[in-house]
Short mmCIF file of C-alpha atoms in Angstrom, two decimals:
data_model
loop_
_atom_site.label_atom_id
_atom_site.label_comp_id
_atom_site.label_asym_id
_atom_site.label_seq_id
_atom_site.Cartn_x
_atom_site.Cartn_y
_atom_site.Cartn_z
CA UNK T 1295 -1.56 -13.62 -50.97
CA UNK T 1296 -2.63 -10.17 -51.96
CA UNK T 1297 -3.44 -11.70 -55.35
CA UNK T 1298 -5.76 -14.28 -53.97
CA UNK T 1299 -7.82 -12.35 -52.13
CA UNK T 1300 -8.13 -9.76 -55.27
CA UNK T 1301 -8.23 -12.40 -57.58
CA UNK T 1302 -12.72 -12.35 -58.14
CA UNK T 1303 -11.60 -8.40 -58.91
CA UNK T 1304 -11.07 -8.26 -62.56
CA UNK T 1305 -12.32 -5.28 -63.45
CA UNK T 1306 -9.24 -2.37 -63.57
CA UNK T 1307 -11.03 0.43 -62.58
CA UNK T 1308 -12.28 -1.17 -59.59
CA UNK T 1309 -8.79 -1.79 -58.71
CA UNK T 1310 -7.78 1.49 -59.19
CA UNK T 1311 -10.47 2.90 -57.15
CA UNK T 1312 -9.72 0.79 -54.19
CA UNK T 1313 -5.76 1.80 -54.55
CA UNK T 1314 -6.67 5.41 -54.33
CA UNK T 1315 -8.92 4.84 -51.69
CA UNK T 1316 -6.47 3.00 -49.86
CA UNK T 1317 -3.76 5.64 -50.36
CA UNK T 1318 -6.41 8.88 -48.73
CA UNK T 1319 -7.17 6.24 -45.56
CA UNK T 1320 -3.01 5.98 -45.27
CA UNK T 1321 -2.37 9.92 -45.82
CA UNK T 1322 -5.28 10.56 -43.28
CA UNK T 1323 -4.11 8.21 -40.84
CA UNK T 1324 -0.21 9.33 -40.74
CA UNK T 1325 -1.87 13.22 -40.82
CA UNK T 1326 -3.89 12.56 -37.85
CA UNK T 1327 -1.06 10.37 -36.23
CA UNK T 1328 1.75 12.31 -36.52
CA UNK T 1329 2.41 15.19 -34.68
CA UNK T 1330 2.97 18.67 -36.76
CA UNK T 1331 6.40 19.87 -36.51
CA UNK T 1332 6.08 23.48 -35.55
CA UNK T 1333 9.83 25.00 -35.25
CA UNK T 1334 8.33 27.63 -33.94
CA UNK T 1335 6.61 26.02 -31.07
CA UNK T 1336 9.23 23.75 -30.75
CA UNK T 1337 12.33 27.13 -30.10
CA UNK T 1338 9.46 28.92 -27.89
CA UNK T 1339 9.40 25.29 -25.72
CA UNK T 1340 13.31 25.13 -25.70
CA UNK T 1341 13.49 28.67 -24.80
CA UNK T 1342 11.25 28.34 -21.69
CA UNK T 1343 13.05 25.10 -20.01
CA UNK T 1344 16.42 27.08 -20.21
CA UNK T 1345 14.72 30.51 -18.49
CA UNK T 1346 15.80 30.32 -14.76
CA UNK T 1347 13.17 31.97 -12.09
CA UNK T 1348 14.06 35.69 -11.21
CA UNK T 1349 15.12 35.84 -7.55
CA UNK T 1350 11.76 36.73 -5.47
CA UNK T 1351 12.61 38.83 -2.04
CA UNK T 1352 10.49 37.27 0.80
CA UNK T 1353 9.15 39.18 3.59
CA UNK T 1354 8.18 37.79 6.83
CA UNK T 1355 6.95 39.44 9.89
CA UNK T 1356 8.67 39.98 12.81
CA UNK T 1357 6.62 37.54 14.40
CA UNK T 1358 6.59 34.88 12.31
CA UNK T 1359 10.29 35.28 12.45
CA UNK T 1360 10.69 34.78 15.75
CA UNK T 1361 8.20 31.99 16.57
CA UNK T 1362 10.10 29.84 13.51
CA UNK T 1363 13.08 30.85 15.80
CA UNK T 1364 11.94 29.27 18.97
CA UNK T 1365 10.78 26.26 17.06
CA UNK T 1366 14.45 26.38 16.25
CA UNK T 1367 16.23 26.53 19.64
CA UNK T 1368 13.58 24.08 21.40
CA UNK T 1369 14.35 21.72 18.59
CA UNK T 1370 17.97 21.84 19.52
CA UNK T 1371 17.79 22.75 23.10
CA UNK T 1372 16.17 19.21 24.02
CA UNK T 1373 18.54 16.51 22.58
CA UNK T 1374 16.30 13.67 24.63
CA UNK T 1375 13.10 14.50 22.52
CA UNK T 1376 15.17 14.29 19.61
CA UNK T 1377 16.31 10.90 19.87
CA UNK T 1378 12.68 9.87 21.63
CA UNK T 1379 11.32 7.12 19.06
CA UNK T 1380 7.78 7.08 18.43
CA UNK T 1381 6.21 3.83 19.82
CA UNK T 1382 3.87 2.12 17.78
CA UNK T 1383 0.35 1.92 18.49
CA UNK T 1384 -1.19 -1.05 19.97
CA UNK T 1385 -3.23 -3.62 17.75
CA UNK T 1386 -6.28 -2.11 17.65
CA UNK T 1387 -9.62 -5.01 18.55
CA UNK T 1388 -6.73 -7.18 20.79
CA UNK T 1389 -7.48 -8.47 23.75
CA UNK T 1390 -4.83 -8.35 25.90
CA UNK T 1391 -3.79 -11.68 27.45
CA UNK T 1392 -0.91 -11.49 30.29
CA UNK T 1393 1.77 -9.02 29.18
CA UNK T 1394 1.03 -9.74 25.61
CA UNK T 1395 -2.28 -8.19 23.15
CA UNK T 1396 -3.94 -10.79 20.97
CA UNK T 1397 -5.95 -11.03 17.79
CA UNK T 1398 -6.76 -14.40 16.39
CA UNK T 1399 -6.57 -14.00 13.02
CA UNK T 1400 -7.48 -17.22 11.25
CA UNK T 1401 -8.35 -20.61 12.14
CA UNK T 1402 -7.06 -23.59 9.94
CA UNK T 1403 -8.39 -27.02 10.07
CA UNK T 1404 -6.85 -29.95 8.70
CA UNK T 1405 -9.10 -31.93 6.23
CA UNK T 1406 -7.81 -35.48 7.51
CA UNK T 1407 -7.18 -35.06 10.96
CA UNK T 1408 -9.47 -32.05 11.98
CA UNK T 1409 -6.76 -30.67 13.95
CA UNK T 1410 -6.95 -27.14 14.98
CA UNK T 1411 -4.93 -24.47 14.60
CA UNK T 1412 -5.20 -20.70 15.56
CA UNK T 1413 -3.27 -18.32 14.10
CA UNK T 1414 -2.30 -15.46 16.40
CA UNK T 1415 -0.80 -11.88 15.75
CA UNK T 1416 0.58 -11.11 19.24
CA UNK T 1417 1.98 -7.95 20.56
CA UNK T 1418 4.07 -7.34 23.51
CA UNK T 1419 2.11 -4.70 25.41
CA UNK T 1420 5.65 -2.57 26.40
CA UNK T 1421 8.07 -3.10 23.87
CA UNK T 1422 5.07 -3.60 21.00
CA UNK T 1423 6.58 -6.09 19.00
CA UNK T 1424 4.07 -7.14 16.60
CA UNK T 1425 4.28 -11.70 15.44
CA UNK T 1426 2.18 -14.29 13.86
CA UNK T 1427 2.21 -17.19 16.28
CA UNK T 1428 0.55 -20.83 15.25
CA UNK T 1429 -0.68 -22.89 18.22
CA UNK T 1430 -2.72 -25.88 19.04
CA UNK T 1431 -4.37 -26.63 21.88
CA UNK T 1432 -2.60 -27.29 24.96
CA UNK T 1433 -0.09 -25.02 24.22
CA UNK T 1434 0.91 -21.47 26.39
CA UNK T 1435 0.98 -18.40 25.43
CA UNK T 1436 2.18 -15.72 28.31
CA UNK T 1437 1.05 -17.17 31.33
CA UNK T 1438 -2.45 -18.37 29.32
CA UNK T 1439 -3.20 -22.22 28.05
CA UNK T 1440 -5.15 -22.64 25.16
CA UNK T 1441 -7.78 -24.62 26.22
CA UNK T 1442 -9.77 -24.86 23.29
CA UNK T 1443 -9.75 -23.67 19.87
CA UNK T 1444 -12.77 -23.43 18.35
CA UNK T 1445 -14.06 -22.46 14.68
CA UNK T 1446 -14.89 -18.89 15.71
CA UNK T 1447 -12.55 -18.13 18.37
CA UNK T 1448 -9.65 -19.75 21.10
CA UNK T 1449 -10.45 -19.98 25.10
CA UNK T 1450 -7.32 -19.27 26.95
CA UNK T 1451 -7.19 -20.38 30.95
CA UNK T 1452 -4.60 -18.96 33.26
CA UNK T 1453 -1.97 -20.78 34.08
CA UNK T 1454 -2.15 -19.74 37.65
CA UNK T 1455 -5.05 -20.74 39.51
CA UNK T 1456 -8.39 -18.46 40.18
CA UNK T 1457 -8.84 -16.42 36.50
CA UNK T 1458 -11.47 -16.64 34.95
CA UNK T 1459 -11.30 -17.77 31.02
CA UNK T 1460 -10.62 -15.22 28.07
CA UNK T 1461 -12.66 -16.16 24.65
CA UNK T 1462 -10.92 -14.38 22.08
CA UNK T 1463 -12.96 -14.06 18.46
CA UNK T 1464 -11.57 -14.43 15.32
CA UNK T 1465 -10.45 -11.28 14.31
CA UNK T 1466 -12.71 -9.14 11.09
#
């Protein structure tokens, strides 16, 4: 292969030129490539990784001292505050709809049938469990009956008489 494509070359010199040429674009490349080995730099590396830190005496006022130590005994004074969990936030842009808080999310639409479906991210407003909830028309949703879901939003009635209807926008 390396013979065909040399093969209009004929001239030796030419050859010879190119080889040498060759050879000072190899040596440059593996020079420039290759790291130097300094044994030097390399023992002076070595030697720092094994140094350990000298032990540093740390002063702290007195009153730094003892507010760090109050910290300290309210922290294990008060057991219930301790095992208090932190409650998540509620969804932020809900609306909230009976004991739950609502975002629709998406609406799909079925290419055949048009059907409509919402798709919901409902939280319960006390223990804040967050879920993704699909539902038609017709269909209830704490105390609330979707009464129509449109392409921008779902209208929820109350299943008890005498509220007034809740438009809920799809959620950006």
């Amino acid at each position: 292969m390396l013979s065909k494509s040399f093969a209009g070359i004929t001239d030796r010199r030419v050859l010879g030129i190119l080889i040498i040429i060759v050879l000072f674009c190899v040596v440059d490349f593996v020079q420039r490539v290759q790291p130097a080995v300094d044994t030097a730099a390399l023992t002076r590396e070595a030697a720092m990784l094994e140094t350990t830190p000298a032990p540093v005496e740390h002063t702290v006022s007195p009153r730094v001292r003892d507010w760090l130590a109050s910290l300290n005994t309210t922290a294990t004074s008060s057991p219930e505050v301790a095992t208090e969990t932190v409650q998540q936030e509620l969804l932020s842009g809900g609306t909230n709809i009976g004991e739950k808080r609502v975002r629709v999310r998406a609406i799909l639409i079925a290419n055949t049938t048009q059907q409509r479906v919402a798709l919901i991210e409902t939280q319960d407003r006390e223990r804040r469990d967050v879920e993704f909830v699909e539902l038609r028309q017709g269909e209830t949703l704490s105390g609330y009956t979707i009464s129509a879901v449109q392409v921008d939003g779902v209208e929820f009635t109350p299943n008890t008489g005498g509220g007034a209807v809740v438009r809920v926008k799809v959620f950006e």
